[in-house]
PDB file of C-alpha atoms in Angstrom:
ATOM      1  CA  GLY A   1       3.002 -11.713  19.492  1.00  0.00           C
ATOM      2  CA  GLN A   2       3.740  -9.641  16.447  1.00  0.00           C
ATOM      3  CA  GLN A   3       2.979 -11.300  13.131  1.00  0.00           C
ATOM      4  CA  VAL A   4       3.528 -10.292   9.543  1.00  0.00           C
ATOM      5  CA  MET A   5       1.461 -11.873   6.805  1.00  0.00           C
ATOM      6  CA  GLN A   6       2.907 -12.105   3.332  1.00  0.00           C
ATOM      7  CA  ILE A   7       1.118 -12.791   0.062  1.00  0.00           C
ATOM      8  CA  PRO A   8       1.144 -14.472  -2.324  1.00  0.00           C
ATOM      9  CA  GLN A   9       2.874 -17.624  -1.138  1.00  0.00           C
ATOM     10  CA  TYR A  10       3.956 -18.501  -4.669  1.00  0.00           C
ATOM     11  CA  GLN A  11       4.259 -16.552  -7.904  1.00  0.00           C
ATOM     12  CA  HIS A  12       5.277 -17.877 -11.287  1.00  0.00           C
ATOM     13  CA  VAL A  13       5.941 -15.375 -14.069  1.00  0.00           C
ATOM     14  CA  GLN A  14       7.352 -15.242 -17.555  1.00  0.00           C
ATOM     15  CA  GLU A  15      10.725 -13.577 -17.802  1.00  0.00           C
ATOM     16  CA  GLY A  16      10.187  -9.903 -18.425  1.00  0.00           C
ATOM     17  CA  GLU A  17       6.916  -9.703 -16.488  1.00  0.00           C
ATOM     18  CA  ASP A  18       6.599  -7.710 -13.301  1.00  0.00           C
ATOM     19  CA  PHE A  19       6.290  -9.198  -9.808  1.00  0.00           C
ATOM     20  CA  THR A  20       4.927  -7.859  -6.545  1.00  0.00           C
ATOM     21  CA  THR A  21       4.817  -9.290  -3.041  1.00  0.00           C
ATOM     22  CA  TYR A  22       2.886  -7.754  -0.148  1.00  0.00           C
ATOM     23  CA  CYS A  23       3.478  -7.755   3.570  1.00  0.00           C
ATOM     24  CA  ASN A  24       0.804  -6.833   6.135  1.00  0.00           C
ATOM     25  CA  SER A  25       0.699  -6.415   9.883  1.00  0.00           C
ATOM     26  CA  SER A  26      -2.207  -5.775  12.261  1.00  0.00           C
ATOM     27  CA  THR A  27       0.033  -3.551  14.362  1.00  0.00           C
ATOM     28  CA  THR A  28       2.131  -0.515  13.516  1.00  0.00           C
ATOM     29  CA  LEU A  29       5.675  -1.464  12.641  1.00  0.00           C
ATOM     30  CA  SER A  30       8.732   0.511  13.692  1.00  0.00           C
ATOM     31  CA  ASN A  31      10.468  -0.584  10.519  1.00  0.00           C
ATOM     32  CA  ILE A  32      10.504  -3.380   7.999  1.00  0.00           C
ATOM     33  CA  GLN A  33      13.309  -5.257   6.313  1.00  0.00           C
ATOM     34  CA  TRP A  34      13.338  -7.279   3.116  1.00  0.00           C
ATOM     35  CA  TYR A  35      15.481 -10.339   2.458  1.00  0.00           C
ATOM     36  CA  LYS A  36      16.042 -12.600  -0.550  1.00  0.00           C
ATOM     37  CA  GLN A  37      16.828 -16.271  -0.218  1.00  0.00           C
ATOM     38  CA  ARG A  38      17.987 -18.123  -3.304  1.00  0.00           C
ATOM     39  CA  PRO A  39      17.103 -21.825  -3.572  1.00  0.00           C
ATOM     40  CA  GLY A  40      19.412 -23.725  -1.229  1.00  0.00           C
ATOM     41  CA  GLY A  41      20.841 -20.475   0.107  1.00  0.00           C
ATOM     42  CA  HIS A  42      20.461 -18.227   3.101  1.00  0.00           C
ATOM     43  CA  PRO A  43      18.585 -14.932   3.551  1.00  0.00           C
ATOM     44  CA  VAL A  44      20.420 -11.909   2.187  1.00  0.00           C
ATOM     45  CA  PHE A  45      19.495  -8.438   3.404  1.00  0.00           C
ATOM     46  CA  LEU A  46      18.087  -6.197   0.692  1.00  0.00           C
ATOM     47  CA  ILE A  47      16.821  -3.068   2.415  1.00  0.00           C
ATOM     48  CA  GLN A  48      15.226  -1.502   5.488  1.00  0.00           C
ATOM     49  CA  LEU A  49      12.326   0.949   5.474  1.00  0.00           C
ATOM     50  CA  VAL A  50      11.688   3.168   8.469  1.00  0.00           C
ATOM     51  CA  LYS A  51       9.603   6.204   7.536  1.00  0.00           C
ATOM     52  CA  SER A  52       5.888   6.329   6.848  1.00  0.00           C
ATOM     53  CA  GLY A  53       5.249   6.298   3.088  1.00  0.00           C
ATOM     54  CA  GLU A  54       8.896   5.658   2.327  1.00  0.00           C
ATOM     55  CA  VAL A  55       9.823   4.458  -1.171  1.00  0.00           C
ATOM     56  CA  LYS A  56      13.264   3.125  -2.033  1.00  0.00           C
ATOM     57  CA  LYS A  57      14.581   1.777  -5.297  1.00  0.00           C
ATOM     58  CA  GLN A  58      17.386  -0.611  -6.105  1.00  0.00           C
ATOM     59  CA  LYS A  59      17.679  -0.878  -9.886  1.00  0.00           C
ATOM     60  CA  ARG A  60      14.558  -2.868 -10.908  1.00  0.00           C
ATOM     61  CA  LEU A  61      13.363  -3.333  -7.305  1.00  0.00           C
ATOM     62  CA  THR A  62      11.003  -0.837  -5.653  1.00  0.00           C
ATOM     63  CA  PHE A  63      10.216  -1.060  -1.951  1.00  0.00           C
ATOM     64  CA  GLN A  64       7.350   0.792  -0.278  1.00  0.00           C
ATOM     65  CA  PHE A  65       6.302   1.291   3.329  1.00  0.00           C
ATOM     66  CA  GLY A  66       2.661   2.183   3.901  1.00  0.00           C
ATOM     67  CA  GLU A  67       1.522   5.479   5.313  1.00  0.00           C
ATOM     68  CA  ALA A  68       0.187   3.759   8.431  1.00  0.00           C
ATOM     69  CA  LYS A  69       3.369   1.652   8.705  1.00  0.00           C
ATOM     70  CA  LYS A  70       1.283  -1.521   8.697  1.00  0.00           C
ATOM     71  CA  ASN A  71       2.088  -2.766   5.235  1.00  0.00           C
ATOM     72  CA  SER A  72       4.909  -2.930   2.752  1.00  0.00           C
ATOM     73  CA  SER A  73       5.505  -4.128  -0.769  1.00  0.00           C
ATOM     74  CA  LEU A  74       8.334  -5.177  -3.030  1.00  0.00           C
ATOM     75  CA  HIS A  75       7.890  -4.719  -6.771  1.00  0.00           C
ATOM     76  CA  ILE A  76      10.281  -6.081  -9.382  1.00  0.00           C
ATOM     77  CA  THR A  77      10.054  -4.632 -12.874  1.00  0.00           C
ATOM     78  CA  ALA A  78      10.856  -6.819 -15.873  1.00  0.00           C
ATOM     79  CA  THR A  79      11.940  -9.915 -13.977  1.00  0.00           C
ATOM     80  CA  GLN A  80      15.104 -11.770 -14.914  1.00  0.00           C
ATOM     81  CA  THR A  81      16.069 -15.363 -14.150  1.00  0.00           C
ATOM     82  CA  THR A  82      18.480 -14.066 -11.526  1.00  0.00           C
ATOM     83  CA  ASP A  83      15.466 -12.836  -9.536  1.00  0.00           C
ATOM     84  CA  VAL A  84      14.417 -16.404  -8.724  1.00  0.00           C
ATOM     85  CA  GLY A  85      14.163 -17.063  -4.993  1.00  0.00           C
ATOM     86  CA  THR A  86      12.016 -16.476  -1.955  1.00  0.00           C
ATOM     87  CA  TYR A  87      11.444 -12.925  -0.795  1.00  0.00           C
ATOM     88  CA  PHE A  88      10.803 -12.359   2.888  1.00  0.00           C
ATOM     89  CA  CYS A  89       9.666  -9.303   4.734  1.00  0.00           C
ATOM     90  CA  ALA A  90      10.700  -9.093   8.366  1.00  0.00           C
ATOM     91  CA  ALA A  91       9.784  -6.725  11.138  1.00  0.00           C
ATOM     92  CA  LEU A  92      11.735  -5.895  14.239  1.00  0.00           C
ATOM     93  CA  GLY A  93       9.648  -6.906  17.243  1.00  0.00           C
ATOM     94  CA  GLY A  94       9.997  -7.043  20.974  1.00  0.00           C
ATOM     95  CA  GLY A  95      12.545  -5.443  23.202  1.00  0.00           C
ATOM     96  CA  ALA A  96      15.164  -7.853  21.916  1.00  0.00           C
ATOM     97  CA  GLN A  97      14.798  -6.474  18.437  1.00  0.00           C
ATOM     98  CA  LYS A  98      14.158  -9.946  17.121  1.00  0.00           C
ATOM     99  CA  LEU A  99      13.214 -10.277  13.490  1.00  0.00           C
ATOM    100  CA  VAL A 100       9.738 -11.646  12.841  1.00  0.00           C
ATOM    101  CA  PHE A 101       9.648 -13.027   9.319  1.00  0.00           C
ATOM    102  CA  GLY A 102       6.710 -13.350   6.999  1.00  0.00           C
ATOM    103  CA  GLN A 103       6.054 -16.691   5.328  1.00  0.00           C
ATOM    104  CA  GLY A 104       7.822 -15.531   2.185  1.00  0.00           C
ATOM    105  CA  THR A 105       6.851 -15.365  -1.478  1.00  0.00           C
ATOM    106  CA  ARG A 106       8.553 -17.882  -3.684  1.00  0.00           C
ATOM    107  CA  LEU A 107       9.211 -16.480  -7.152  1.00  0.00           C
ATOM    108  CA  THR A 108       9.839 -18.786 -10.081  1.00  0.00           C
ATOM    109  CA  ILE A 109      10.456 -17.549 -13.612  1.00  0.00           C
ATOM    110  CA  ASN A 110       9.879 -19.152 -16.986  1.00  0.00           C
ATOM    111  CA  PRO A 111      12.734 -18.080 -19.295  1.00  0.00           C
TER     112      PRO A 111
ATOM    113  CA  GLU B   1      35.865  -8.569   5.768  1.00  0.00           C
ATOM    114  CA  THR B   2      34.673 -12.100   6.459  1.00  0.00           C
ATOM    115  CA  GLY B   3      30.980 -12.855   6.698  1.00  0.00           C
ATOM    116  CA  VAL B   4      29.149 -15.121   9.109  1.00  0.00           C
ATOM    117  CA  THR B   5      30.467 -18.671   9.120  1.00  0.00           C
ATOM    118  CA  GLN B   6      28.656 -21.691  10.502  1.00  0.00           C
ATOM    119  CA  SER B   7      29.752 -25.232  11.175  1.00  0.00           C
ATOM    120  CA  PRO B   8      29.052 -27.934  10.388  1.00  0.00           C
ATOM    121  CA  THR B   9      27.163 -27.432   7.122  1.00  0.00           C
ATOM    122  CA  HIS B  10      25.242 -30.688   7.428  1.00  0.00           C
ATOM    123  CA  LEU B  11      24.578 -32.992  10.346  1.00  0.00           C
ATOM    124  CA  ILE B  12      22.594 -36.174  10.920  1.00  0.00           C
ATOM    125  CA  LYS B  13      21.629 -37.080  14.471  1.00  0.00           C
ATOM    126  CA  THR B  14      19.463 -39.696  16.121  1.00  0.00           C
ATOM    127  CA  ARG B  15      16.384 -38.809  18.130  1.00  0.00           C
ATOM    128  CA  GLY B  16      17.297 -38.217  21.778  1.00  0.00           C
ATOM    129  CA  GLN B  17      20.869 -37.148  21.048  1.00  0.00           C
ATOM    130  CA  GLN B  18      22.376 -33.736  21.699  1.00  0.00           C
ATOM    131  CA  VAL B  19      23.892 -31.386  19.129  1.00  0.00           C
ATOM    132  CA  THR B  20      26.078 -28.270  19.179  1.00  0.00           C
ATOM    133  CA  LEU B  21      26.120 -25.855  16.252  1.00  0.00           C
ATOM    134  CA  ARG B  22      28.727 -23.121  15.919  1.00  0.00           C
ATOM    135  CA  CYS B  23      28.771 -19.642  14.474  1.00  0.00           C
ATOM    136  CA  SER B  24      31.456 -17.027  13.934  1.00  0.00           C
ATOM    137  CA  SER B  25      29.925 -13.613  13.542  1.00  0.00           C
ATOM    138  CA  GLN B  26      31.016 -11.049  11.010  1.00  0.00           C
ATOM    139  CA  SER B  27      33.977  -8.953  12.108  1.00  0.00           C
ATOM    140  CA  GLY B  28      32.807  -6.059  14.258  1.00  0.00           C
ATOM    141  CA  HIS B  29      29.386  -7.541  14.954  1.00  0.00           C
ATOM    142  CA  ASN B  30      28.586  -8.104  18.638  1.00  0.00           C
ATOM    143  CA  THR B  31      24.954  -9.192  18.296  1.00  0.00           C
ATOM    144  CA  VAL B  32      24.198 -12.760  17.251  1.00  0.00           C
ATOM    145  CA  SER B  33      20.787 -14.316  16.665  1.00  0.00           C
ATOM    146  CA  TRP B  34      19.816 -17.885  15.915  1.00  0.00           C
ATOM    147  CA  TYR B  35      16.907 -18.900  13.709  1.00  0.00           C
ATOM    148  CA  GLN B  36      15.278 -22.183  12.801  1.00  0.00           C
ATOM    149  CA  GLN B  37      13.959 -22.511   9.267  1.00  0.00           C
ATOM    150  CA  ALA B  38      11.795 -25.487   8.425  1.00  0.00           C
ATOM    151  CA  LEU B  39      11.434 -26.426   4.772  1.00  0.00           C
ATOM    152  CA  GLY B  40       9.229 -23.957   2.915  1.00  0.00           C
ATOM    153  CA  GLN B  41       8.842 -21.666   5.928  1.00  0.00           C
ATOM    154  CA  GLY B  42      10.273 -18.367   7.064  1.00  0.00           C
ATOM    155  CA  PRO B  43      13.016 -18.328   9.707  1.00  0.00           C
ATOM    156  CA  GLN B  44      11.757 -18.528  13.308  1.00  0.00           C
ATOM    157  CA  PHE B  45      13.623 -16.628  16.027  1.00  0.00           C
ATOM    158  CA  ILE B  46      15.216 -18.860  18.677  1.00  0.00           C
ATOM    159  CA  PHE B  47      17.263 -16.387  20.741  1.00  0.00           C
ATOM    160  CA  GLN B  48      19.685 -13.482  20.556  1.00  0.00           C
ATOM    161  CA  TYR B  49      22.945 -12.662  22.331  1.00  0.00           C
ATOM    162  CA  TYR B  50      24.449  -9.234  22.841  1.00  0.00           C
ATOM    163  CA  ARG B  51      27.875  -8.959  24.443  1.00  0.00           C
ATOM    164  CA  GLU B  52      27.648 -12.501  25.859  1.00  0.00           C
ATOM    165  CA  GLU B  53      24.202 -12.024  27.430  1.00  0.00           C
ATOM    166  CA  GLU B  54      20.975 -13.515  26.117  1.00  0.00           C
ATOM    167  CA  ASN B  55      18.640 -10.581  25.548  1.00  0.00           C
ATOM    168  CA  GLY B  56      15.709 -12.231  23.854  1.00  0.00           C
ATOM    169  CA  ARG B  57      14.137 -15.605  23.313  1.00  0.00           C
ATOM    170  CA  GLY B  58      11.491 -16.943  20.989  1.00  0.00           C
ATOM    171  CA  ASN B  59       8.953 -19.706  21.579  1.00  0.00           C
ATOM    172  CA  PHE B  60      11.418 -22.561  21.881  1.00  0.00           C
ATOM    173  CA  PRO B  61      11.686 -24.996  24.816  1.00  0.00           C
ATOM    174  CA  PRO B  62      14.582 -24.863  27.310  1.00  0.00           C
ATOM    175  CA  ARG B  63      16.320 -27.762  25.589  1.00  0.00           C
ATOM    176  CA  PHE B  64      17.401 -25.106  23.082  1.00  0.00           C
ATOM    177  CA  SER B  65      20.233 -23.194  24.748  1.00  0.00           C
ATOM    178  CA  GLY B  66      23.125 -21.053  23.655  1.00  0.00           C
ATOM    179  CA  LEU B  67      26.308 -19.241  24.466  1.00  0.00           C
ATOM    180  CA  GLN B  68      28.191 -16.253  23.171  1.00  0.00           C
ATOM    181  CA  PHE B  69      31.923 -16.012  23.725  1.00  0.00           C
ATOM    182  CA  PRO B  70      34.140 -12.945  24.304  1.00  0.00           C
ATOM    183  CA  ASN B  71      35.096 -12.942  20.619  1.00  0.00           C
ATOM    184  CA  TYR B  72      31.332 -12.807  19.845  1.00  0.00           C
ATOM    185  CA  SER B  73      31.247 -16.279  18.311  1.00  0.00           C
ATOM    186  CA  SER B  74      28.281 -18.331  19.425  1.00  0.00           C
ATOM    187  CA  GLU B  75      26.960 -21.839  19.954  1.00  0.00           C
ATOM    188  CA  LEU B  76      23.485 -23.296  19.756  1.00  0.00           C
ATOM    189  CA  ASN B  77      22.905 -26.447  21.781  1.00  0.00           C
ATOM    190  CA  VAL B  78      19.880 -28.666  21.401  1.00  0.00           C
ATOM    191  CA  ASN B  79      19.280 -31.501  23.858  1.00  0.00           C
ATOM    192  CA  ALA B  80      16.992 -34.514  23.536  1.00  0.00           C
ATOM    193  CA  LEU B  81      16.597 -34.084  19.787  1.00  0.00           C
ATOM    194  CA  GLU B  82      13.170 -34.680  18.282  1.00  0.00           C
ATOM    195  CA  LEU B  83      12.259 -35.464  14.682  1.00  0.00           C
ATOM    196  CA  ASP B  84      10.642 -32.006  14.349  1.00  0.00           C
ATOM    197  CA  ASP B  85      13.994 -30.389  15.095  1.00  0.00           C
ATOM    198  CA  SER B  86      15.060 -31.267  11.561  1.00  0.00           C
ATOM    199  CA  ALA B  87      15.579 -27.896   9.888  1.00  0.00           C
ATOM    200  CA  LEU B  88      18.072 -25.357   8.627  1.00  0.00           C
ATOM    201  CA  TYR B  89      19.604 -23.484  11.568  1.00  0.00           C
ATOM    202  CA  LEU B  90      20.722 -19.988  10.695  1.00  0.00           C
ATOM    203  CA  CYS B  91      23.010 -17.707  12.602  1.00  0.00           C
ATOM    204  CA  ALA B  92      22.790 -13.968  11.949  1.00  0.00           C
ATOM    205  CA  SER B  93      24.878 -11.113  13.222  1.00  0.00           C
ATOM    206  CA  ARG B  94      24.809  -7.334  13.142  1.00  0.00           C
ATOM    207  CA  GLN B  95      26.544  -4.372  14.705  1.00  0.00           C
ATOM    208  CA  GLY B  96      25.230  -3.685  18.203  1.00  0.00           C
ATOM    209  CA  GLN B  97      21.631  -2.808  18.917  1.00  0.00           C
ATOM    210  CA  VAL B  98      21.392  -0.175  16.229  1.00  0.00           C
ATOM    211  CA  ARG B  99      18.153  -0.486  14.307  1.00  0.00           C
ATOM    212  CA  ASN B 100      19.596   0.832  11.096  1.00  0.00           C
ATOM    213  CA  TYR B 101      21.278  -2.273   9.822  1.00  0.00           C
ATOM    214  CA  GLY B 102      20.096  -5.549   8.423  1.00  0.00           C
ATOM    215  CA  TYR B 103      21.333  -8.855   9.670  1.00  0.00           C
ATOM    216  CA  THR B 104      24.087 -10.801   7.933  1.00  0.00           C
ATOM    217  CA  PHE B 105      23.157 -14.462   7.795  1.00  0.00           C
ATOM    218  CA  GLY B 106      25.456 -17.447   7.636  1.00  0.00           C
ATOM    219  CA  SER B 107      24.902 -20.276   5.193  1.00  0.00           C
ATOM    220  CA  GLY B 108      23.310 -22.361   7.906  1.00  0.00           C
ATOM    221  CA  THR B 109      23.586 -25.863   9.313  1.00  0.00           C
ATOM    222  CA  ARG B 110      21.199 -28.420   7.851  1.00  0.00           C
ATOM    223  CA  LEU B 111      20.230 -30.721  10.745  1.00  0.00           C
ATOM    224  CA  THR B 112      18.459 -33.991  10.074  1.00  0.00           C
ATOM    225  CA  VAL B 113      17.110 -35.975  13.014  1.00  0.00           C
ATOM    226  CA  VAL B 114      16.313 -39.621  12.307  1.00  0.00           C
TER     227      VAL B 114
END
């Protein structure tokens, strides 16, 4: 079945540093979604990317979808303590449009 | 508009027992999915309902079953509970089958099997 691999598993940064998480698939993806889960919370939808090479920005967050639609990245500029959490990429797979989640990247920040 | 609500928030069950978890989808959303999230892992797809019909299932045994009601609320039933069933169970809803929207997740039910 479809799988998405996400790296790194953990990332610890100083407040103000940048952060990037990567998502890779061996197959071409129709689209990719990104979610954030705060500690003790539930996943919250951030964005969906559909087009090859697409780049979207949300304030300090930049999302990219690869040209081959097999990889994606999330970059946070100048992290803040409110960015703490686990970031998941998820791809729609199968006829049921189920979401296949990556393992997530847990971001912790030293204030 | 209200979001996705799940009940109960926490539950402790004994191995071999049965459990029913409930979910009210966001207003206007007719597609409901259930996910199991073990500690430190990403959510794993259990199954999805669209207009009261199951239209997709993940790699979970038949003792995991569900229902969707006419008002689009949903239940997840797990029979013969095992210790490995301990996890956060998440319900997620979205509008129809359109691929343009993300899922709205509920806060989840934390199930502990002892």
